[in-house]
mmCIF file of N, CA, C and O in Angstrom:
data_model
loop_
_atom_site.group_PDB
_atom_site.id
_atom_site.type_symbol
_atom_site.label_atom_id
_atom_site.label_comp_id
_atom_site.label_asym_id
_atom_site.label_seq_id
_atom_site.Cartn_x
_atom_site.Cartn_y
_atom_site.Cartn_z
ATOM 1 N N UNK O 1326 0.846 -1.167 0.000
ATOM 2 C CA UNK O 1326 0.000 0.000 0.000
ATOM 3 C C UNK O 1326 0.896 1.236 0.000
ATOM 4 O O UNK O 1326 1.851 1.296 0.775
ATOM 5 N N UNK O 1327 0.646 2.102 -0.748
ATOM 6 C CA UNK O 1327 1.686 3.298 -0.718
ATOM 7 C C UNK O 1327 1.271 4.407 0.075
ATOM 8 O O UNK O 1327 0.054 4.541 0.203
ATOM 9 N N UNK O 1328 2.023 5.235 0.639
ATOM 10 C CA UNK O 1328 1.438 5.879 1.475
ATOM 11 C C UNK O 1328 1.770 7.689 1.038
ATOM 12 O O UNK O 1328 2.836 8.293 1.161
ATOM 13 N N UNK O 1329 0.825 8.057 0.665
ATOM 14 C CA UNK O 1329 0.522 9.669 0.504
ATOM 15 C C UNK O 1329 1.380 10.728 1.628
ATOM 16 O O UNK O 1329 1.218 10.792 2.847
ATOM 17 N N UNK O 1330 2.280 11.473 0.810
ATOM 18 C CA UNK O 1330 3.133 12.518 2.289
ATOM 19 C C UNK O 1330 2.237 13.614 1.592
ATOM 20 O O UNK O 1330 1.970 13.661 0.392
ATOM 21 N N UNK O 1331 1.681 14.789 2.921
ATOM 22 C CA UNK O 1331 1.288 15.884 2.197
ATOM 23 C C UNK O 1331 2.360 16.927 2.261
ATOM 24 O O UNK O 1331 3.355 16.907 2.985
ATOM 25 N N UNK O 1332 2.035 17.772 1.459
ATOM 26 C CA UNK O 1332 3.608 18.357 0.437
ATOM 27 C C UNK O 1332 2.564 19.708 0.618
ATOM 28 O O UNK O 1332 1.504 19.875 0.016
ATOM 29 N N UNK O 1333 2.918 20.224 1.193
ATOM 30 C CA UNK O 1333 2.699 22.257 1.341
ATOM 31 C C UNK O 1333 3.434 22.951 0.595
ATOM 32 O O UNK O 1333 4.587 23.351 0.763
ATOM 33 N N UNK O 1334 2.395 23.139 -0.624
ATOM 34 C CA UNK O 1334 2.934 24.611 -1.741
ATOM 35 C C UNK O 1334 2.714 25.221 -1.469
ATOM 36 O O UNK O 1334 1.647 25.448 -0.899
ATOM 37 N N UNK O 1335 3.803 26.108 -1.745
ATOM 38 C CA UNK O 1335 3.836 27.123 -1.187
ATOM 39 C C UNK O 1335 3.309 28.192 -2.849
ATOM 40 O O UNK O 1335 3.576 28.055 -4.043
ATOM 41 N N UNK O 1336 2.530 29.137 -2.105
ATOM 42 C CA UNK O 1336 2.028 30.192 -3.333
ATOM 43 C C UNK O 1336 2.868 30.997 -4.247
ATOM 44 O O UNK O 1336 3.728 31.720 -3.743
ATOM 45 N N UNK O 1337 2.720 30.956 -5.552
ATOM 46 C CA UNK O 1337 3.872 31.138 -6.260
ATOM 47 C C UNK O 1337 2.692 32.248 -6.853
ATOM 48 O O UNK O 1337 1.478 32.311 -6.659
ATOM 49 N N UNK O 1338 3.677 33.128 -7.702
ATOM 50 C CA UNK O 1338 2.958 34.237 -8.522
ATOM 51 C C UNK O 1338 3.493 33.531 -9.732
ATOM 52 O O UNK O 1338 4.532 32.874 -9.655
ATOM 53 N N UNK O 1339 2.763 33.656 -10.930
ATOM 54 C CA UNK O 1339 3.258 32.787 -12.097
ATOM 55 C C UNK O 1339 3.704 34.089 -13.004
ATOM 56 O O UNK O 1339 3.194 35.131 -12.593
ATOM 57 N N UNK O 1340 4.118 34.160 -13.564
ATOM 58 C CA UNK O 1340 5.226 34.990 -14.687
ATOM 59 C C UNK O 1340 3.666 34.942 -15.960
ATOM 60 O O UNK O 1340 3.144 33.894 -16.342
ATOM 61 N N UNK O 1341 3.215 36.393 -16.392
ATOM 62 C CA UNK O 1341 2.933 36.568 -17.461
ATOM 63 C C UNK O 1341 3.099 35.847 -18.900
ATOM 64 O O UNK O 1341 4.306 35.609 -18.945
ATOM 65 N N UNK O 1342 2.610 35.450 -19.908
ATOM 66 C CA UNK O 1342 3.102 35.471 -21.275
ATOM 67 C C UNK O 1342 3.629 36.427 -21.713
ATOM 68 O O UNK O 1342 4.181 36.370 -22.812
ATOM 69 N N UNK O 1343 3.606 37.515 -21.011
ATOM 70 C CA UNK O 1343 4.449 38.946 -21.987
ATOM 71 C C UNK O 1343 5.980 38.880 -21.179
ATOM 72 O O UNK O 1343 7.113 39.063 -21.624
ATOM 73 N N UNK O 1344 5.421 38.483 -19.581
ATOM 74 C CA UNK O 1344 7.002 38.249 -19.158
ATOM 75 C C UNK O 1344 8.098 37.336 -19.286
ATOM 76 O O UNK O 1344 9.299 37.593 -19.205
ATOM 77 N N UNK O 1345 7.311 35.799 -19.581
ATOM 78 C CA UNK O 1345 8.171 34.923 -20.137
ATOM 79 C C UNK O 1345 8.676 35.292 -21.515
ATOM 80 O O UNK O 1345 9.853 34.968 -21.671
ATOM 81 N N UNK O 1346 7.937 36.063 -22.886
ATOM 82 C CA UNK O 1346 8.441 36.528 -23.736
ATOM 83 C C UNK O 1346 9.492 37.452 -23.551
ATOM 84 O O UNK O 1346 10.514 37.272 -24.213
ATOM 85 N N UNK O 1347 9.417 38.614 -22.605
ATOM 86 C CA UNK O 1347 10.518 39.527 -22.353
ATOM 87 C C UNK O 1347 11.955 38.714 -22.234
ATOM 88 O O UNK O 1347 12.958 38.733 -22.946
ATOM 89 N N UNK O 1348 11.530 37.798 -20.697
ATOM 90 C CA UNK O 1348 12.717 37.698 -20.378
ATOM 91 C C UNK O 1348 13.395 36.169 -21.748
ATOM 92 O O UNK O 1348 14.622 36.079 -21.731
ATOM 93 N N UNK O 1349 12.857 35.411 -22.498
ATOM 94 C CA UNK O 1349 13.119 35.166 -23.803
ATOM 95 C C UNK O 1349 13.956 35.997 -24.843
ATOM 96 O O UNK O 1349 14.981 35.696 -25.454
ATOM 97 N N UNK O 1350 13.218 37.100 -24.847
ATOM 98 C CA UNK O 1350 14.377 38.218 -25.619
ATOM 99 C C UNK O 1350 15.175 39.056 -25.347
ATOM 100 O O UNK O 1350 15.699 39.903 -26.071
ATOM 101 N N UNK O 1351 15.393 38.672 -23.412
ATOM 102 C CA UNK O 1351 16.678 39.597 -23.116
ATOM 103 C C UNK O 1351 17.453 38.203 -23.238
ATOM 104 O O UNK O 1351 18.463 38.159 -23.940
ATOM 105 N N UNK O 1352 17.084 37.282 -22.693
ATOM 106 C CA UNK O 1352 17.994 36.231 -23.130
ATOM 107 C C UNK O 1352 18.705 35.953 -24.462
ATOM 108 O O UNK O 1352 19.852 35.505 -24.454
ATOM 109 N N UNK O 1353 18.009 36.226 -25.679
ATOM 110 C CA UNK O 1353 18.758 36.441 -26.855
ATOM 111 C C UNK O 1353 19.668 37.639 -26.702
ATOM 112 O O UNK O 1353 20.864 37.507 -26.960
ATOM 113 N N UNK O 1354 19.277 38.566 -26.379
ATOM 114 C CA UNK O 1354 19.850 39.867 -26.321
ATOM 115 C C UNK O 1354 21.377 39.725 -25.640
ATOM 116 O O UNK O 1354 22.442 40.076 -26.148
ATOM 117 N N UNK O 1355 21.130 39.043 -24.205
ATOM 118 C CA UNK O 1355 22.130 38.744 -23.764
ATOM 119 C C UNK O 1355 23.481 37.891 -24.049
ATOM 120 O O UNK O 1355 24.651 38.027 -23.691
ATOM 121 N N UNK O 1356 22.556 36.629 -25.129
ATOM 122 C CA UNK O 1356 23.299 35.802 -25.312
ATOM 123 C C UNK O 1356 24.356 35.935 -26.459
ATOM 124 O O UNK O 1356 25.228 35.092 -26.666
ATOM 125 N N UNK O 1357 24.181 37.114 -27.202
ATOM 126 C CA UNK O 1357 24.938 37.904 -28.166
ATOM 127 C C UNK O 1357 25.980 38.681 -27.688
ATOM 128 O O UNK O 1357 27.132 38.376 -27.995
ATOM 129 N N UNK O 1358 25.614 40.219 -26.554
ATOM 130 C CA UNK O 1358 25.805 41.049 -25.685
ATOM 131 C C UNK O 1358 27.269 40.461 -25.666
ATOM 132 O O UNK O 1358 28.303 40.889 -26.178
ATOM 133 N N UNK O 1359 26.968 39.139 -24.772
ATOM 134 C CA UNK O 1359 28.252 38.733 -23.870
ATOM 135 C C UNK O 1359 29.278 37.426 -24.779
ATOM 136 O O UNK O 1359 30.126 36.591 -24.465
ATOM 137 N N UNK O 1360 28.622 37.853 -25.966
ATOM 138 C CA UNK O 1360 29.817 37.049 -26.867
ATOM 139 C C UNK O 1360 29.315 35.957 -27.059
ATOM 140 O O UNK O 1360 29.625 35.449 -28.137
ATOM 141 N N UNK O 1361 28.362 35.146 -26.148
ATOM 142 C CA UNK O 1361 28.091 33.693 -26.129
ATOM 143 C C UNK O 1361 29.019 33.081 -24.734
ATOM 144 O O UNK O 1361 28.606 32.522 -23.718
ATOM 145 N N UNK O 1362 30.335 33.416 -25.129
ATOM 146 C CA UNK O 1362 31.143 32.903 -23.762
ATOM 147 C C UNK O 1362 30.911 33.371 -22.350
ATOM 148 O O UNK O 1362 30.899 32.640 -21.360
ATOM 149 N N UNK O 1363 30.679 35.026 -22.376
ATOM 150 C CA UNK O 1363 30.202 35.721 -21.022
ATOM 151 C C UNK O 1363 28.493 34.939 -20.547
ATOM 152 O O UNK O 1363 28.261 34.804 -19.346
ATOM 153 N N UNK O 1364 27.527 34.528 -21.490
ATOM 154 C CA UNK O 1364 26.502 33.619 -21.422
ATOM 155 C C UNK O 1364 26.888 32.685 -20.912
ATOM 156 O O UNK O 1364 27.127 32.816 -19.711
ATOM 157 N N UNK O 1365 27.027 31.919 -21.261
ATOM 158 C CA UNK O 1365 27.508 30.628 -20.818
ATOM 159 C C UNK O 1365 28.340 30.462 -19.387
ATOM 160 O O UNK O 1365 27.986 29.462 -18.762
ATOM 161 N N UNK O 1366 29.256 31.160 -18.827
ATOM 162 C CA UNK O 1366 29.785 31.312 -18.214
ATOM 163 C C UNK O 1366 28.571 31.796 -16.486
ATOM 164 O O UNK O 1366 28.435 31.274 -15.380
ATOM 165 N N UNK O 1367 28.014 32.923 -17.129
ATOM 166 C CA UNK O 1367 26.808 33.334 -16.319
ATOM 167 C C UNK O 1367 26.093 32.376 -16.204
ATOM 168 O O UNK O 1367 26.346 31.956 -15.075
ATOM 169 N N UNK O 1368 25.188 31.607 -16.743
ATOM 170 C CA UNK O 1368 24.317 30.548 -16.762
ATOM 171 C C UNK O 1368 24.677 29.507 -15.999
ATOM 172 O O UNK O 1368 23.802 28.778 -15.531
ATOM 173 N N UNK O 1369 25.849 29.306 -15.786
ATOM 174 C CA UNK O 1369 26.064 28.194 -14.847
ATOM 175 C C UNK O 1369 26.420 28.284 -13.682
ATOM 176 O O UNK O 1369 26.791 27.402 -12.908
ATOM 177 N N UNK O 1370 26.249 29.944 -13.469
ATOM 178 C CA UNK O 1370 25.873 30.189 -11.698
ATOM 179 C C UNK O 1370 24.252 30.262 -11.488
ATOM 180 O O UNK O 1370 23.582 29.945 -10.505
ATOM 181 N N UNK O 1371 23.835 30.817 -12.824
ATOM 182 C CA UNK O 1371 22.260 31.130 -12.400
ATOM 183 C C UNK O 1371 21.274 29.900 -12.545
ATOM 184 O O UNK O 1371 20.132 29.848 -12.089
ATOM 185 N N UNK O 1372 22.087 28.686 -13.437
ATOM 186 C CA UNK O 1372 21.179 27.781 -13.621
ATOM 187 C C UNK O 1372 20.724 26.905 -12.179
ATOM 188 O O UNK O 1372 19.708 26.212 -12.110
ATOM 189 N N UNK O 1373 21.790 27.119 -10.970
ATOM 190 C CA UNK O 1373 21.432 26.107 -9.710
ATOM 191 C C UNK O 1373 20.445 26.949 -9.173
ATOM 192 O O UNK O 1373 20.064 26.565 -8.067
ATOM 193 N N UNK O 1374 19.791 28.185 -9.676
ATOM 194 C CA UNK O 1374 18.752 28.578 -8.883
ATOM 195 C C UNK O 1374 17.225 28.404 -9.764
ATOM 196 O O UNK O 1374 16.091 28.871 -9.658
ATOM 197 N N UNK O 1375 17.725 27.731 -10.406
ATOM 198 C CA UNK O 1375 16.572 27.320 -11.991
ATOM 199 C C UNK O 1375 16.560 28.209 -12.563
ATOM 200 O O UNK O 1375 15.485 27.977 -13.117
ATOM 201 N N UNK O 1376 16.960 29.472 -13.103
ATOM 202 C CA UNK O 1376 17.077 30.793 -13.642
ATOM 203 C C UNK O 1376 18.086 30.440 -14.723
ATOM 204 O O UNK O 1376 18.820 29.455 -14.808
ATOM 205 N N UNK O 1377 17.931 31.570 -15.593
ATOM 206 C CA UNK O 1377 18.297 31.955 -16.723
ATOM 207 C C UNK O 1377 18.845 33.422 -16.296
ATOM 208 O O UNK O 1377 18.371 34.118 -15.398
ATOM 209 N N UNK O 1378 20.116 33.791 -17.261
ATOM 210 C CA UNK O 1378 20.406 35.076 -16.974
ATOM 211 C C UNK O 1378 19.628 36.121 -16.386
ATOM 212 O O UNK O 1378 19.624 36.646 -15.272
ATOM 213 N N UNK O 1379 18.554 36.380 -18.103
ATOM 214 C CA UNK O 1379 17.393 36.974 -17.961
ATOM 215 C C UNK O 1379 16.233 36.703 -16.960
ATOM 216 O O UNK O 1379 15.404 37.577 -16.706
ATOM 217 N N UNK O 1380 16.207 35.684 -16.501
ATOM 218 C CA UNK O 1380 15.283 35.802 -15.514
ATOM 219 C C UNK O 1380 15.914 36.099 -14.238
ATOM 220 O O UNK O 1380 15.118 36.777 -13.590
ATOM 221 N N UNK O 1381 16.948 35.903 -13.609
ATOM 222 C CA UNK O 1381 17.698 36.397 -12.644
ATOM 223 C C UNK O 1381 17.391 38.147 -12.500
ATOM 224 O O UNK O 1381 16.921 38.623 -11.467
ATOM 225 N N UNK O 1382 17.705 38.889 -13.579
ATOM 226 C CA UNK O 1382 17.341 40.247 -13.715
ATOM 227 C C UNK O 1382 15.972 40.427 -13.978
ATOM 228 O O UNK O 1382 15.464 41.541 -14.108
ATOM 229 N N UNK O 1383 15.339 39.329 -14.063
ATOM 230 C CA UNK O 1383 13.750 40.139 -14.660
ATOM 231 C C UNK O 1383 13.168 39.767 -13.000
ATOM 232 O O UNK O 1383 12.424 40.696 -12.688
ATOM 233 N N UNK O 1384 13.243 38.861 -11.985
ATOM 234 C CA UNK O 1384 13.598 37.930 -10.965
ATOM 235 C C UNK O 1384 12.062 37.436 -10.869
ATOM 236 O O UNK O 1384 11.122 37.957 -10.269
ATOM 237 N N UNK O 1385 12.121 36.028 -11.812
ATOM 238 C CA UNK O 1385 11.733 34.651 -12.451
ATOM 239 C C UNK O 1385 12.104 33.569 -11.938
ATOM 240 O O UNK O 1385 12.924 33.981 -11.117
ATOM 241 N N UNK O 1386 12.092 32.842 -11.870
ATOM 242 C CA UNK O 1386 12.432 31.886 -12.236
ATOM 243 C C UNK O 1386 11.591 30.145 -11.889
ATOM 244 O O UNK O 1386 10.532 30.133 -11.262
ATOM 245 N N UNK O 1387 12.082 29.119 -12.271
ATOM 246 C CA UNK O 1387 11.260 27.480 -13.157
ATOM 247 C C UNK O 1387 11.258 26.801 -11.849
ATOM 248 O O UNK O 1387 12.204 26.376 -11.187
ATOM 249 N N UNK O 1388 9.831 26.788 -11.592
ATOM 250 C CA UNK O 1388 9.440 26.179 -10.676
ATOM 251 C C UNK O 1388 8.298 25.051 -11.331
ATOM 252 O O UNK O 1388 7.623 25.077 -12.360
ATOM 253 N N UNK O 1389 8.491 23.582 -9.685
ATOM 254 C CA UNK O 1389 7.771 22.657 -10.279
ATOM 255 C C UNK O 1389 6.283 22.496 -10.697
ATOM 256 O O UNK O 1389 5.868 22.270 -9.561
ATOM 257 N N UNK O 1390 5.336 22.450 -11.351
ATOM 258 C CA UNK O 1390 4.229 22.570 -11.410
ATOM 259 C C UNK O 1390 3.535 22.031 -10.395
ATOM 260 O O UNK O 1390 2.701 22.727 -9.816
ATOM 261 N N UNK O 1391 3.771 20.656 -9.997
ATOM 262 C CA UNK O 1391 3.676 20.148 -8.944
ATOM 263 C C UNK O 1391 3.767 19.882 -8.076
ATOM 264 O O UNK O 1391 3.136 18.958 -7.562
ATOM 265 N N UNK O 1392 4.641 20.614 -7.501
ATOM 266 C CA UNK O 1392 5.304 20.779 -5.965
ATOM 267 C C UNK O 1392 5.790 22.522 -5.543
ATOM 268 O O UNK O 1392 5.863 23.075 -4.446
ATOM 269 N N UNK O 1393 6.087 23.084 -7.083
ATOM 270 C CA UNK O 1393 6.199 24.914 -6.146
ATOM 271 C C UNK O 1393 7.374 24.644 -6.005
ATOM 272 O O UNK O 1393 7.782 25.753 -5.658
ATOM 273 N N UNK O 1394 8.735 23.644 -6.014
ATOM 274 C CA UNK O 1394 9.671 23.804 -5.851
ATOM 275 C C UNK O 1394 11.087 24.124 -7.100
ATOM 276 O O UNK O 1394 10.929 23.723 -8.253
ATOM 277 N N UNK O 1395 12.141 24.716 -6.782
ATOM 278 C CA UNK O 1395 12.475 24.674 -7.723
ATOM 279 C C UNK O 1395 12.894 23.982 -8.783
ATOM 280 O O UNK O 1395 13.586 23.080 -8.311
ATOM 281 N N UNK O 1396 12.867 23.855 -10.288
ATOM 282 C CA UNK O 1396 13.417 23.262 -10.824
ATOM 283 C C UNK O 1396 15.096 22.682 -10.154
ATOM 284 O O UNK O 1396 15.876 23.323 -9.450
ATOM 285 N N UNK O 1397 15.244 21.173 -10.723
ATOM 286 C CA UNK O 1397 16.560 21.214 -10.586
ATOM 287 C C UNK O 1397 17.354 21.183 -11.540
ATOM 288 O O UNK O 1397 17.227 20.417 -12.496
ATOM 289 N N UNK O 1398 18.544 22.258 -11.361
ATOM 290 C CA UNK O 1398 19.447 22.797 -12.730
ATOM 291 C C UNK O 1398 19.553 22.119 -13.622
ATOM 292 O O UNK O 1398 19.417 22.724 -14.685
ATOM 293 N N UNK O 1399 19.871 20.392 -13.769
ATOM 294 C CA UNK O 1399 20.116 19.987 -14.593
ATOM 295 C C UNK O 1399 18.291 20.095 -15.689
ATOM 296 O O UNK O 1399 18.071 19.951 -16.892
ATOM 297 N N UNK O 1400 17.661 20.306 -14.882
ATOM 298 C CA UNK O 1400 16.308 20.614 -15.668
ATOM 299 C C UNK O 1400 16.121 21.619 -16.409
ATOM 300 O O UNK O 1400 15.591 21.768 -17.510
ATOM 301 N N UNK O 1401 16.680 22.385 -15.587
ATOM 302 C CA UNK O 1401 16.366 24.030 -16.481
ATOM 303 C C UNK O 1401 17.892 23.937 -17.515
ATOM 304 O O UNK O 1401 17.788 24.435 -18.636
ATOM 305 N N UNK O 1402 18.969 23.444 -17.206
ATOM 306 C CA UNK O 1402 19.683 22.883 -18.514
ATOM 307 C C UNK O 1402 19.338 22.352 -19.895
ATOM 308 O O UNK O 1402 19.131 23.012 -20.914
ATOM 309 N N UNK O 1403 19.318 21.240 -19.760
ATOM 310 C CA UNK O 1403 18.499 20.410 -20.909
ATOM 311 C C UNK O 1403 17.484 21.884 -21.314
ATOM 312 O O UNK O 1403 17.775 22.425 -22.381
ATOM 313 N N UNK O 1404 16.422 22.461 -20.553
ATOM 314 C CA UNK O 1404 15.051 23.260 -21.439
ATOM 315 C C UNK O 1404 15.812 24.274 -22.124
ATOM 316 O O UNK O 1404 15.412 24.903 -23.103
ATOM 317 N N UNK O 1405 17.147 24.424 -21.448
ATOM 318 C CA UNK O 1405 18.062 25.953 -22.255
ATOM 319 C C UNK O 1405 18.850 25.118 -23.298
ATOM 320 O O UNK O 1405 18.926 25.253 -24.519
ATOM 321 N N UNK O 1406 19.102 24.717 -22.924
ATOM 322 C CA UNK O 1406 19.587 23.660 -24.638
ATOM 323 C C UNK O 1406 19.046 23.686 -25.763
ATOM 324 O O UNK O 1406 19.409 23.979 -26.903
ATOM 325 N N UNK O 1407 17.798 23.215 -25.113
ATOM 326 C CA UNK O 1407 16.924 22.476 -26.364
ATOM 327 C C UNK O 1407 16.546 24.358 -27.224
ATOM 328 O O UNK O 1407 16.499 24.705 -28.404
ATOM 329 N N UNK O 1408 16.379 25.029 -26.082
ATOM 330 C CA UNK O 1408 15.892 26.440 -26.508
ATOM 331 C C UNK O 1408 16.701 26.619 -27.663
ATOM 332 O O UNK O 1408 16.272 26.602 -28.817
ATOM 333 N N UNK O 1409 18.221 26.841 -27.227
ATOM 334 C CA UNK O 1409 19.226 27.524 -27.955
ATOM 335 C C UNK O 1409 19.423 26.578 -29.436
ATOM 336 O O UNK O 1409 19.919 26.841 -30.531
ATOM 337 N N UNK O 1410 19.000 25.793 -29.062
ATOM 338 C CA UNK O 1410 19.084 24.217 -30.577
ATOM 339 C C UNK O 1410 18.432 24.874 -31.513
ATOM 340 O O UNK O 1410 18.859 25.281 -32.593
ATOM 341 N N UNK O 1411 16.850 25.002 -30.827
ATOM 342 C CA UNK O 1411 15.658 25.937 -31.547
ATOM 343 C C UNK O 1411 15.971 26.709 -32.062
ATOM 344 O O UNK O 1411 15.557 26.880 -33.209
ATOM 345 N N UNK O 1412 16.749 27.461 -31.553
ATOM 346 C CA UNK O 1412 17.256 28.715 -31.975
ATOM 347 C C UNK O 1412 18.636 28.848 -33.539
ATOM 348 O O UNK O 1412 19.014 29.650 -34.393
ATOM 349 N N UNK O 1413 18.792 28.023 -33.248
ATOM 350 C CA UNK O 1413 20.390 28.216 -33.707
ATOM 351 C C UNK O 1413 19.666 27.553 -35.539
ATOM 352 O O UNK O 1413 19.955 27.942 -36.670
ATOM 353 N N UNK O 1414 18.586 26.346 -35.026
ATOM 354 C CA UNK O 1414 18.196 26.235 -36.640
ATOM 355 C C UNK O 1414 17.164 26.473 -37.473
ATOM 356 O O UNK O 1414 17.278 26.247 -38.678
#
């Protein structure tokens, strides 16, 4: 029999469609800005807080749908990957 833990979410404010778009195109913005290398370099302090450059400055960031907690980096990795893949073709 499995047994149910109850899990207290905590209330999150959810980020706009105009704000996830913003901080989307400071992220391009940025990811040019800083050469690509100054990106990259940034991102892998901001990714252990599930953040993205741009969302660090817009202050965002990828939380679980199901628990309110944060993404874990290697999560919000892989979704910035796949982004920049998107991007690149």
């Amino acid at each position: 029999m499995e047994e149910t833990e109850n899990v207290e979410i905590q209330e999150v404010r959810l980020a706009s469609p105009e704000a996830r778009l913003g901080a989307y195109l400071l992220d391009i913005g940025l990811f040019f800005i800083t050469l690509i290398i100054g990106w990259l370099i940034w991102s892998l302090f901001t990714w252990q807080t599930g953040q993205t450059p741009a969302k660090r400055i817009l202050r965002q960031q990828v939380v679980d749908a199901n628990t309110g907690d944060h993404s874990p980096s290697s999560e919000c990795c892989f979704a910035n990957l796949r982004s920049r893949a998107s991007q690149a073709a």
